Amino acid sequence: ALSGIRSCTGTQVVSTEGANQSVSGTAVDNADNSAPTTVNGINIDKTPPTLSGAPTTPPNAAGWYNGDVTIQWEASDGLSGIDPSTMPADSVITGEGDNLSASASVSDKAGNITTATVGPIKIDRTPPSTTASVPDPLPSGWYAGPVTVTLDATDNLSGIAATYYSVDGGSPQAYAGPFTFSLGGVHEIRFWSEDKAGNLEDGSAADNAVTIKIDDIPPQITGFASPAPNANGWNNTPVTVEFYCQDDESGIARCPAPVTLSSEGAGQSVTGTAMDNAGNTSSTTVAPVMKLARNRLE
């Protein structure tokens, strides 16, 4: 205010990172009076914070999840510290896919921002689908011999890990390829699959079963003639041959109708064939059927 300024410390640039840095300066007037001053509390943080995320649970051995995945975030900053208001909460990854991800950002107290992404995350929520194919049975629905069963499983994301089947509610068996089923009778084969994410198909669903009816045993057929011959082995009236048919599996599809013999002759016979609903056949012959001339002996 009196002699005027002779010198004043020039502008200084502080570029080094650090907390509570200071810069000093001096002013000198023309009477050689001097006055120092210090600028304190200079905080410089040029380095963005670190941010990392990880799932709170690991995937299965095949690298897949079958439900929501929670990502937990961790952040740190060596100078100014993390701005608490920017600390990300846990992220939840939903949906399905083999390349899902979650991103978050955080800021330090100096305003440096870091963004991080966690991925790929693989989620498959949908169970696989399995179908069975067998040869066409007879119109009756029966087979007369062994049946080849082929199972086909599909999964649109993680892929098939294993396919299983059971017979009549028995223990599950691993499916290794088409197999031959030869057990006689009526049997239910249920089938289902598991994908690599651990989703298990509902093996109790109506579409996950095939019924196989196998009858590889021929039917039984017996025949008898009526009336019975006399003590000499002859008849003198028409003889009717009747057949009885039985099948304990698929049942009888065809049994011969009675046959009446009215012509005279010796050593006559009648053959009948029975067929069951699986196409198996059996035959029997009723012989001899004899008959005497109906005229009186002279």
XYZ file of C-alpha atoms in Angstrom:
298
model
C 0.000 0.000 0.000
C 3.038 2.285 0.364
C 6.245 1.436 -1.500
C 4.609 -1.099 -3.814
C 5.462 -4.692 -4.718
C 8.936 -5.467 -5.911
C 8.537 -9.266 -6.273
C 5.907 -11.970 -5.806
C 6.301 -15.748 -6.112
C 4.964 -16.863 -9.469
C 2.269 -19.417 -10.203
C 3.201 -22.958 -9.173
C 1.636 -26.113 -10.565
C 1.260 -29.070 -8.219
C 1.058 -32.287 -10.287
C 2.198 -34.931 -7.871
C -0.411 -37.178 -6.332
C -0.711 -36.950 -2.607
C -2.795 -35.798 0.305
C -2.474 -32.514 2.235
C 0.261 -31.065 0.000
C 1.237 -27.384 0.388
C 2.849 -24.586 -1.629
C 4.549 -21.485 -0.162
C 5.114 -18.032 -1.690
C 6.704 -14.699 -0.656
C 5.971 -11.102 -1.548
C 8.657 -8.345 -1.174
C 7.898 -4.607 -1.394
C 10.243 -1.859 -2.518
C 11.227 -1.133 1.083
C 12.482 -4.752 1.399
C 9.628 -5.745 3.616
C 8.603 -9.411 2.954
C 5.525 -11.466 3.747
C 5.323 -15.268 3.278
C 2.168 -17.374 2.921
C 1.440 -21.075 2.503
C -1.440 -22.754 0.707
C -2.195 -26.004 2.544
C -4.537 -28.932 2.069
C -3.877 -29.636 -1.602
C -5.108 -33.184 -2.310
C -4.456 -34.712 -5.721
C -5.623 -38.203 -6.779
C -5.275 -39.000 -10.475
C -5.571 -42.793 -10.202
C -9.010 -44.396 -10.713
C -10.153 -46.815 -8.032
C -10.099 -50.584 -8.512
C -13.365 -52.465 -8.950
C -13.862 -56.191 -9.241
C -16.848 -58.502 -9.075
C -17.400 -62.216 -8.636
C -20.385 -64.574 -8.331
C -21.361 -65.369 -4.769
C -21.705 -69.051 -5.732
C -19.587 -71.044 -8.184
C -21.029 -72.677 -11.306
C -21.290 -76.456 -11.528
C -18.478 -78.625 -12.839
C -19.584 -77.965 -16.413
C -19.457 -74.185 -15.890
C -23.236 -73.630 -15.853
C -25.885 -72.195 -13.530
C -29.597 -73.030 -13.637
C -30.854 -70.005 -11.657
C -30.180 -66.336 -10.920
C -26.521 -65.428 -10.317
C -25.603 -62.745 -7.759
C -22.459 -60.694 -8.414
C -20.797 -59.101 -5.416
C -18.576 -56.061 -6.019
C -15.418 -54.976 -4.200
C -13.744 -51.576 -4.649
C -10.670 -49.853 -3.206
C -8.722 -46.641 -3.653
C -5.283 -45.928 -2.227
C -5.532 -42.143 -1.985
C -8.797 -40.293 -1.772
C -10.840 -43.391 -0.966
C -14.125 -44.663 -2.369
C -17.053 -42.310 -2.517
C -19.560 -44.327 -0.459
C -22.513 -43.021 -2.432
C -21.150 -44.666 -5.603
C -20.362 -48.101 -4.164
C -22.399 -50.552 -6.292
C -24.837 -52.946 -4.674
C -24.867 -56.618 -5.637
C -25.963 -57.268 -9.217
C -28.355 -60.108 -10.086
C -28.040 -61.745 -13.501
C -31.315 -63.222 -14.723
C -32.448 -64.738 -17.992
C -30.762 -67.479 -19.981
C -27.727 -67.597 -22.238
C -24.111 -68.634 -22.541
C -22.655 -65.091 -22.592
C -24.440 -63.129 -19.870
C -22.663 -60.411 -17.876
C -23.060 -57.702 -15.245
C -21.375 -54.261 -15.134
C -20.948 -51.652 -12.404
C -19.122 -48.373 -11.819
C -17.573 -46.712 -8.784
C -16.011 -43.325 -8.121
C -13.339 -42.200 -5.682
C -13.574 -38.985 -3.687
C -11.496 -37.189 -6.325
C -14.070 -38.023 -9.016
C -12.086 -40.730 -10.839
C -14.470 -43.384 -12.184
C -13.876 -47.087 -12.877
C -16.257 -49.488 -14.659
C -15.900 -53.264 -14.475
C -17.727 -56.175 -16.138
C -18.096 -59.767 -14.929
C -18.725 -62.437 -17.548
C -19.378 -64.551 -19.401
C -21.937 -66.133 -17.090
C -23.794 -69.177 -18.434
C -27.364 -69.780 -17.234
C -29.679 -72.527 -18.490
C -33.044 -72.762 -16.703
C -34.902 -74.988 -19.172
C -34.906 -78.785 -18.784
C -34.091 -80.882 -21.846
C -36.656 -82.786 -23.872
C -36.557 -86.520 -24.621
C -38.569 -88.567 -27.106
C -38.739 -92.305 -27.751
C -39.163 -94.136 -31.029
C -40.096 -97.789 -31.541
C -41.169 -99.753 -34.620
C -44.865 -99.740 -35.420
C -46.698 -102.597 -33.695
C -49.395 -104.718 -35.261
C -52.844 -103.078 -35.564
C -53.689 -104.799 -32.282
C -50.890 -102.867 -30.580
C -48.813 -105.991 -29.928
C -45.362 -107.125 -30.987
C -44.473 -110.749 -31.640
C -40.812 -110.351 -30.661
C -38.103 -108.046 -29.254
C -38.488 -104.299 -29.818
C -35.675 -101.800 -30.427
C -36.126 -98.648 -28.330
C -34.346 -95.438 -29.370
C -34.280 -92.345 -27.158
C -33.464 -88.897 -28.514
C -32.714 -85.964 -26.172
C -32.290 -82.297 -27.086
C -31.272 -79.194 -25.135
C -30.933 -75.738 -26.652
C -28.314 -74.299 -24.285
C -26.005 -76.317 -22.081
C -26.464 -79.620 -23.901
C -27.300 -83.116 -22.700
C -25.361 -84.561 -19.783
C -27.164 -87.918 -19.520
C -30.341 -89.752 -20.483
C -32.060 -92.348 -18.304
C -34.915 -94.834 -18.520
C -36.742 -97.199 -16.202
C -38.972 -100.215 -16.762
C -42.224 -100.493 -14.819
C -41.066 -97.984 -12.202
C -37.808 -99.789 -11.510
C -34.360 -98.337 -10.879
C -33.075 -95.752 -13.391
C -30.728 -97.056 -16.030
C -28.279 -94.938 -18.026
C -29.109 -94.814 -21.723
C -26.068 -95.577 -23.867
C -27.801 -96.005 -27.209
C -30.664 -97.974 -28.816
C -31.472 -101.092 -26.814
C -33.500 -104.228 -27.423
C -36.433 -104.850 -25.124
C -37.651 -108.444 -25.104
C -39.587 -108.920 -21.864
C -42.954 -110.491 -22.611
C -46.168 -108.898 -21.450
C -47.285 -105.287 -21.112
C -44.567 -102.946 -19.819
C -44.097 -99.200 -19.450
C -40.734 -97.613 -20.239
C -40.291 -94.107 -18.809
C -37.441 -91.851 -19.949
C -35.928 -88.484 -19.095
C -32.703 -86.482 -19.457
C -30.511 -84.092 -17.503
C -28.662 -81.178 -19.103
C -25.203 -79.879 -18.236
C -26.704 -77.114 -16.091
C -28.324 -79.711 -13.839
C -31.907 -79.239 -15.073
C -33.753 -82.558 -14.799
C -36.607 -83.380 -17.134
C -39.890 -84.507 -15.550
C -39.887 -88.232 -16.186
C -43.414 -88.564 -14.816
C -44.960 -86.510 -17.619
C -47.414 -88.250 -19.913
C -45.185 -87.705 -22.951
C -42.224 -89.358 -21.246
C -43.460 -92.922 -21.452
C -43.979 -95.624 -24.044
C -45.967 -98.826 -23.508
C -44.614 -101.976 -25.141
C -46.707 -105.138 -25.444
C -44.758 -108.252 -26.448
C -46.223 -111.710 -26.970
C -43.684 -114.153 -28.404
C -45.463 -117.299 -27.193
C -47.767 -119.079 -29.669
C -51.354 -119.625 -28.567
C -52.662 -122.990 -27.388
C -55.119 -124.935 -29.523
C -56.786 -128.253 -28.863
C -59.483 -130.084 -30.794
C -61.930 -132.901 -30.213
C -64.421 -134.832 -32.292
C -68.059 -135.391 -31.344
C -69.689 -137.811 -31.068
C -66.995 -140.217 -29.957
C -66.414 -143.303 -32.134
C -67.764 -146.702 -31.063
C -65.651 -149.478 -29.598
C -64.447 -150.356 -33.081
C -63.304 -146.788 -33.747
C -66.107 -145.901 -36.152
C -68.977 -143.448 -36.378
C -72.151 -143.903 -38.366
C -73.368 -140.309 -38.109
C -71.744 -136.975 -39.059
C -68.775 -136.029 -36.872
C -68.195 -132.446 -35.715
C -64.647 -131.328 -34.878
C -64.473 -128.360 -32.492
C -61.424 -126.375 -31.424
C -60.575 -124.621 -28.168
C -58.013 -121.768 -28.293
C -56.292 -119.923 -25.451
C -53.614 -117.211 -25.167
C -52.603 -115.688 -21.832
C -50.760 -112.646 -23.253
C -52.244 -110.839 -26.227
C -55.397 -112.940 -26.472
C -56.896 -114.912 -29.338
C -57.400 -113.124 -32.641
C -58.660 -116.142 -34.565
C -59.834 -119.624 -33.551
C -61.098 -122.141 -36.152
C -64.822 -122.622 -36.447
C -66.255 -126.128 -35.937
C -65.968 -128.463 -38.931
C -68.555 -131.162 -39.612
C -67.533 -134.247 -41.583
C -70.411 -135.984 -43.323
C -68.625 -137.960 -46.029
C -67.886 -141.622 -45.452
C -64.302 -142.738 -45.225
C -61.612 -144.013 -42.951
C -58.673 -142.150 -41.393
C -60.108 -138.683 -41.936
C -58.604 -135.713 -40.059
C -59.168 -131.999 -39.520
C -56.422 -129.407 -38.955
C -57.088 -126.075 -37.240
C -54.849 -123.037 -36.771
C -55.143 -120.456 -33.995
C -53.668 -116.945 -34.129
C -53.136 -114.545 -31.240
C -53.219 -110.737 -31.404
C -49.439 -110.618 -31.812
C -49.613 -112.745 -34.975
C -48.262 -115.945 -33.412
C -49.913 -119.135 -34.718
C -50.313 -122.734 -33.575
C -51.915 -125.653 -35.362
C -53.343 -128.988 -34.283
C -54.800 -131.936 -36.136
C -57.676 -134.069 -34.906
C -57.216 -137.585 -36.387
C -58.282 -140.140 -37.200
C -61.970 -139.455 -37.621
C -63.639 -142.525 -39.100
C -67.160 -143.167 -40.179
C -69.046 -146.296 -41.364
C -71.444 -146.444 -44.297
C -74.852 -145.429 -43.077
C -76.576 -148.288 -45.027
C -77.312 -151.457 -43.087
C -74.995 -154.398 -43.568
C -76.514 -157.099 -45.791
